[in-house]
Amino acid sequence: MNKKTVADIDVAAKKVLVRVDFNVPLSSKDPNDNITVTDDMRIQAALPTINYLLEHGAALILCSHLGRPKSADDIQFSMNPIAERLSELLDRPVMKLDQVVGDEVSTAVNAMQPGDIILLENTRFEAGEKKNDALLSRQLAALADVYVNDAFGTAHRAHASTEGVAHGVRLKGGDVVAGFLIEKELQALGTAVSNPPHPYIAIMGGAKISDKIKLIENLLHTADKILIGGGMANTFLKAQGRIIGKSLVEDDALPEAERLMKMAGSRIVLPVDVVVADEFSADSLADIVPVWGIANHKMALDIGPDTLDLFNQELQGAQLVIWNGPMGVFEFEQFAQATNGLATLLARLVDHGVQVMIGGGDSAAAVRKAGLADKMTHISTGGGASLELLEGKTLPGIAVLDNN
Ligand code: ADP
Ligand code: MG
């Protein structure tokens, strides 16, 4: 990685502003409830950087966005439950402030000692956050001697707390570096982008192809094969002239699907059978049919067992596998079989030394639900950010950091 990290700089007795990704699921949307964190995976993922900085004598000012508040009045998106959980995980006090910037914050930051931890309020309570507003960026930068970005999940956004602030801290002569989570993500996904071992197989699925056309196109330059399942396979099948009944399809994307298949030749591998049902529901009667046998009143909600076998054969001998997008509607148990089956196949490949990386929020959730998260080489914490990185895009929250 060509970016400086916290390990490259001196942080002793410095005030360090760390942009973390504490955008975690909460137990309730009702501000009158006792809202708690229901999955602290993202808080845990920030701990290596936080602990390192504390051990090296820094005072920490942490900030993150949480959910999609419309204004600072949306107090169900307050960072209070996160401060509580973080304090439990670190086993030390976390001072939660009710502002992002302002007098309360300046006063508290001025009084900080090494080892102190402040958590600012939800950055999106400030209207300037998403606009990458210059004033908000300067106000944030004024708090700190050093800026650390460890929020991989929002690194594809140029917001005040992920991008603008970095320029402000640099102008003051401060270091602007990556945390360990961003370092880990770049190392893992960077392998796939710039220097993949071959054979390199990409597996794509999920709901929509239009979101991922750029990614598929980029993968055609780097990967040896692309195995396609999930809802996105329907659009490819239809572009081949198949009848797909009531299946989810994006007619607008048919020309793109055709173009990609022409580019790819036999390097794109499509399903040979699917699991169909009459309607989109958990208990509709499921049936396995070949892709040439989808009736007009049926919809494909999973790929079939022969397709999983075919994918398994394609994966033999692979050195690197990237997986993005579930193979079916995994939220319904009876359409989760191929997704779970694939996760099991991939876990076995890891045991044989293959590198397997998972990107995408739902894909990560599916692998966790299957109980196989620990088995994978890498599961990205960033949905959109991991996709943009694999697309070959530069992420603004990373581009702004000091080069090594
Ligand atoms: P990720 O978050 O991993 O990038 P996506 O958001 O693109 O994945 O897609 C996940 C969604 O795709 C899931 O909600 C799943 O139900 C849906 N999906 C997968 N296969 C199908 C299908 N055949 N028909 C409809 N929806 C599907
Ligand atoms: Mg998703």
PDB file of N, CA, C and O in Angstrom, residues 114-137:
ATOM      1  N   PRO A 114      -3.629  12.750  27.155  1.00  0.00           N
ATOM      2  CA  PRO A 114      -3.372  11.475  26.491  1.00  0.00           C
ATOM      3  C   PRO A 114      -4.201  10.348  27.123  1.00  0.00           C
ATOM      4  O   PRO A 114      -4.326  10.297  28.343  1.00  0.00           O
ATOM      5  N   GLY A 115      -4.764   9.509  26.285  1.00  0.00           N
ATOM      6  CA  GLY A 115      -5.587   8.395  26.785  1.00  0.00           C
ATOM      7  C   GLY A 115      -7.067   8.728  26.866  1.00  0.00           C
ATOM      8  O   GLY A 115      -7.890   7.835  26.992  1.00  0.00           O
ATOM      9  N   ASP A 116      -7.406  10.033  26.802  1.00  0.00           N
ATOM     10  CA  ASP A 116      -8.828  10.411  26.812  1.00  0.00           C
ATOM     11  C   ASP A 116      -9.469  10.044  25.470  1.00  0.00           C
ATOM     12  O   ASP A 116      -8.824  10.082  24.427  1.00  0.00           O
ATOM     13  N   ILE A 117     -10.771   9.725  25.536  1.00  0.00           N
ATOM     14  CA  ILE A 117     -11.516   9.419  24.310  1.00  0.00           C
ATOM     15  C   ILE A 117     -12.789  10.247  24.270  1.00  0.00           C
ATOM     16  O   ILE A 117     -13.597  10.202  25.210  1.00  0.00           O
ATOM     17  N   ILE A 118     -12.946  10.998  23.200  1.00  0.00           N
ATOM     18  CA  ILE A 118     -14.189  11.736  22.954  1.00  0.00           C
ATOM     19  C   ILE A 118     -14.857  11.125  21.725  1.00  0.00           C
ATOM     20  O   ILE A 118     -14.181  10.811  20.737  1.00  0.00           O
ATOM     21  N   LEU A 119     -16.173  10.949  21.795  1.00  0.00           N
ATOM     22  CA  LEU A 119     -16.934  10.572  20.607  1.00  0.00           C
ATOM     23  C   LEU A 119     -17.852  11.739  20.248  1.00  0.00           C
ATOM     24  O   LEU A 119     -18.689  12.153  21.057  1.00  0.00           O
ATOM     25  N   LEU A 120     -17.658  12.281  19.055  1.00  0.00           N
ATOM     26  CA  LEU A 120     -18.504  13.395  18.600  1.00  0.00           C
ATOM     27  C   LEU A 120     -19.885  12.864  18.216  1.00  0.00           C
ATOM     28  O   LEU A 120     -20.072  11.671  17.982  1.00  0.00           O
ATOM     29  N   GLU A 121     -20.845  13.771  18.106  1.00  0.00           N
ATOM     30  CA  GLU A 121     -22.195  13.395  17.676  1.00  0.00           C
ATOM     31  C   GLU A 121     -22.162  13.028  16.180  1.00  0.00           C
ATOM     32  O   GLU A 121     -21.173  13.281  15.473  1.00  0.00           O
ATOM     33  N   ASN A 122     -23.203  12.377  15.729  1.00  0.00           N
ATOM     34  CA  ASN A 122     -23.378  11.922  14.341  1.00  0.00           C
ATOM     35  C   ASN A 122     -22.987  13.017  13.333  1.00  0.00           C
ATOM     36  O   ASN A 122     -23.622  14.077  13.281  1.00  0.00           O
ATOM     37  N   THR A 123     -21.969  12.748  12.519  1.00  0.00           N
ATOM     38  CA  THR A 123     -21.480  13.792  11.595  1.00  0.00           C
ATOM     39  C   THR A 123     -22.578  14.267  10.639  1.00  0.00           C
ATOM     40  O   THR A 123     -22.552  15.404  10.186  1.00  0.00           O
ATOM     41  N   ARG A 124     -23.554  13.386  10.350  1.00  0.00           N
ATOM     42  CA  ARG A 124     -24.615  13.794   9.415  1.00  0.00           C
ATOM     43  C   ARG A 124     -25.695  14.642  10.085  1.00  0.00           C
ATOM     44  O   ARG A 124     -26.653  15.048   9.426  1.00  0.00           O
ATOM     45  N   PHE A 125     -25.527  14.958  11.376  1.00  0.00           N
ATOM     46  CA  PHE A 125     -26.378  15.977  11.996  1.00  0.00           C
ATOM     47  C   PHE A 125     -25.998  17.356  11.464  1.00  0.00           C
ATOM     48  O   PHE A 125     -26.753  18.315  11.605  1.00  0.00           O
ATOM     49  N   GLU A 126     -24.802  17.474  10.877  1.00  0.00           N
ATOM     50  CA  GLU A 126     -24.357  18.722  10.266  1.00  0.00           C
ATOM     51  C   GLU A 126     -24.706  18.693   8.773  1.00  0.00           C
ATOM     52  O   GLU A 126     -24.282  17.783   8.052  1.00  0.00           O
ATOM     53  N   ALA A 127     -25.434  19.720   8.324  1.00  0.00           N
ATOM     54  CA  ALA A 127     -25.841  19.754   6.912  1.00  0.00           C
ATOM     55  C   ALA A 127     -24.630  19.800   5.985  1.00  0.00           C
ATOM     56  O   ALA A 127     -24.699  19.371   4.831  1.00  0.00           O
ATOM     57  N   GLY A 128     -23.509  20.321   6.477  1.00  0.00           N
ATOM     58  CA  GLY A 128     -22.321  20.455   5.625  1.00  0.00           C
ATOM     59  C   GLY A 128     -21.561  19.155   5.396  1.00  0.00           C
ATOM     60  O   GLY A 128     -20.691  19.093   4.528  1.00  0.00           O
ATOM     61  N   GLU A 129     -21.875  18.115   6.190  1.00  0.00           N
ATOM     62  CA  GLU A 129     -21.105  16.861   6.088  1.00  0.00           C
ATOM     63  C   GLU A 129     -21.128  16.287   4.668  1.00  0.00           C
ATOM     64  O   GLU A 129     -20.091  16.097   4.044  1.00  0.00           O
ATOM     65  N   LYS A 130     -22.333  16.028   4.148  1.00  0.00           N
ATOM     66  CA  LYS A 130     -22.412  15.369   2.847  1.00  0.00           C
ATOM     67  C   LYS A 130     -22.037  16.299   1.698  1.00  0.00           C
ATOM     68  O   LYS A 130     -21.755  15.850   0.599  1.00  0.00           O
ATOM     69  N   LYS A 131     -22.067  17.628   1.985  1.00  0.00           N
ATOM     70  CA  LYS A 131     -21.669  18.585   0.936  1.00  0.00           C
ATOM     71  C   LYS A 131     -20.160  18.820   0.938  1.00  0.00           C
ATOM     72  O   LYS A 131     -19.664  19.648   0.182  1.00  0.00           O
ATOM     73  N   ASN A 132     -19.463  18.149   1.835  1.00  0.00           N
ATOM     74  CA  ASN A 132     -18.023  18.375   1.984  1.00  0.00           C
ATOM     75  C   ASN A 132     -17.752  19.873   2.167  1.00  0.00           C
ATOM     76  O   ASN A 132     -16.834  20.442   1.556  1.00  0.00           O
ATOM     77  N   ASP A 133     -18.565  20.475   3.025  1.00  0.00           N
ATOM     78  CA  ASP A 133     -18.537  21.923   3.242  1.00  0.00           C
ATOM     79  C   ASP A 133     -17.188  22.391   3.798  1.00  0.00           C
ATOM     80  O   ASP A 133     -16.624  21.770   4.709  1.00  0.00           O
ATOM     81  N   ALA A 134     -16.699  23.516   3.247  1.00  0.00           N
ATOM     82  CA  ALA A 134     -15.364  24.006   3.620  1.00  0.00           C
ATOM     83  C   ALA A 134     -15.311  24.449   5.084  1.00  0.00           C
ATOM     84  O   ALA A 134     -14.325  24.177   5.787  1.00  0.00           O
ATOM     85  N   LEU A 135     -16.361  25.117   5.545  1.00  0.00           N
ATOM     86  CA  LEU A 135     -16.346  25.609   6.931  1.00  0.00           C
ATOM     87  C   LEU A 135     -16.350  24.441   7.922  1.00  0.00           C
ATOM     88  O   LEU A 135     -15.545  24.402   8.855  1.00  0.00           O
ATOM     89  N   LEU A 136     -17.256  23.475   7.693  1.00  0.00           N
ATOM     90  CA  LEU A 136     -17.305  22.310   8.590  1.00  0.00           C
ATOM     91  C   LEU A 136     -15.966  21.564   8.575  1.00  0.00           C
ATOM     92  O   LEU A 136     -15.464  21.144   9.627  1.00  0.00           O
ATOM     93  N   SER A 137     -15.385  21.438   7.400  1.00  0.00           N
ATOM     94  CA  SER A 137     -14.083  20.762   7.290  1.00  0.00           C
ATOM     95  C   SER A 137     -13.030  21.490   8.121  1.00  0.00           C
ATOM     96  O   SER A 137     -12.237  20.859   8.828  1.00  0.00           O
TER      97      SER A 137
END
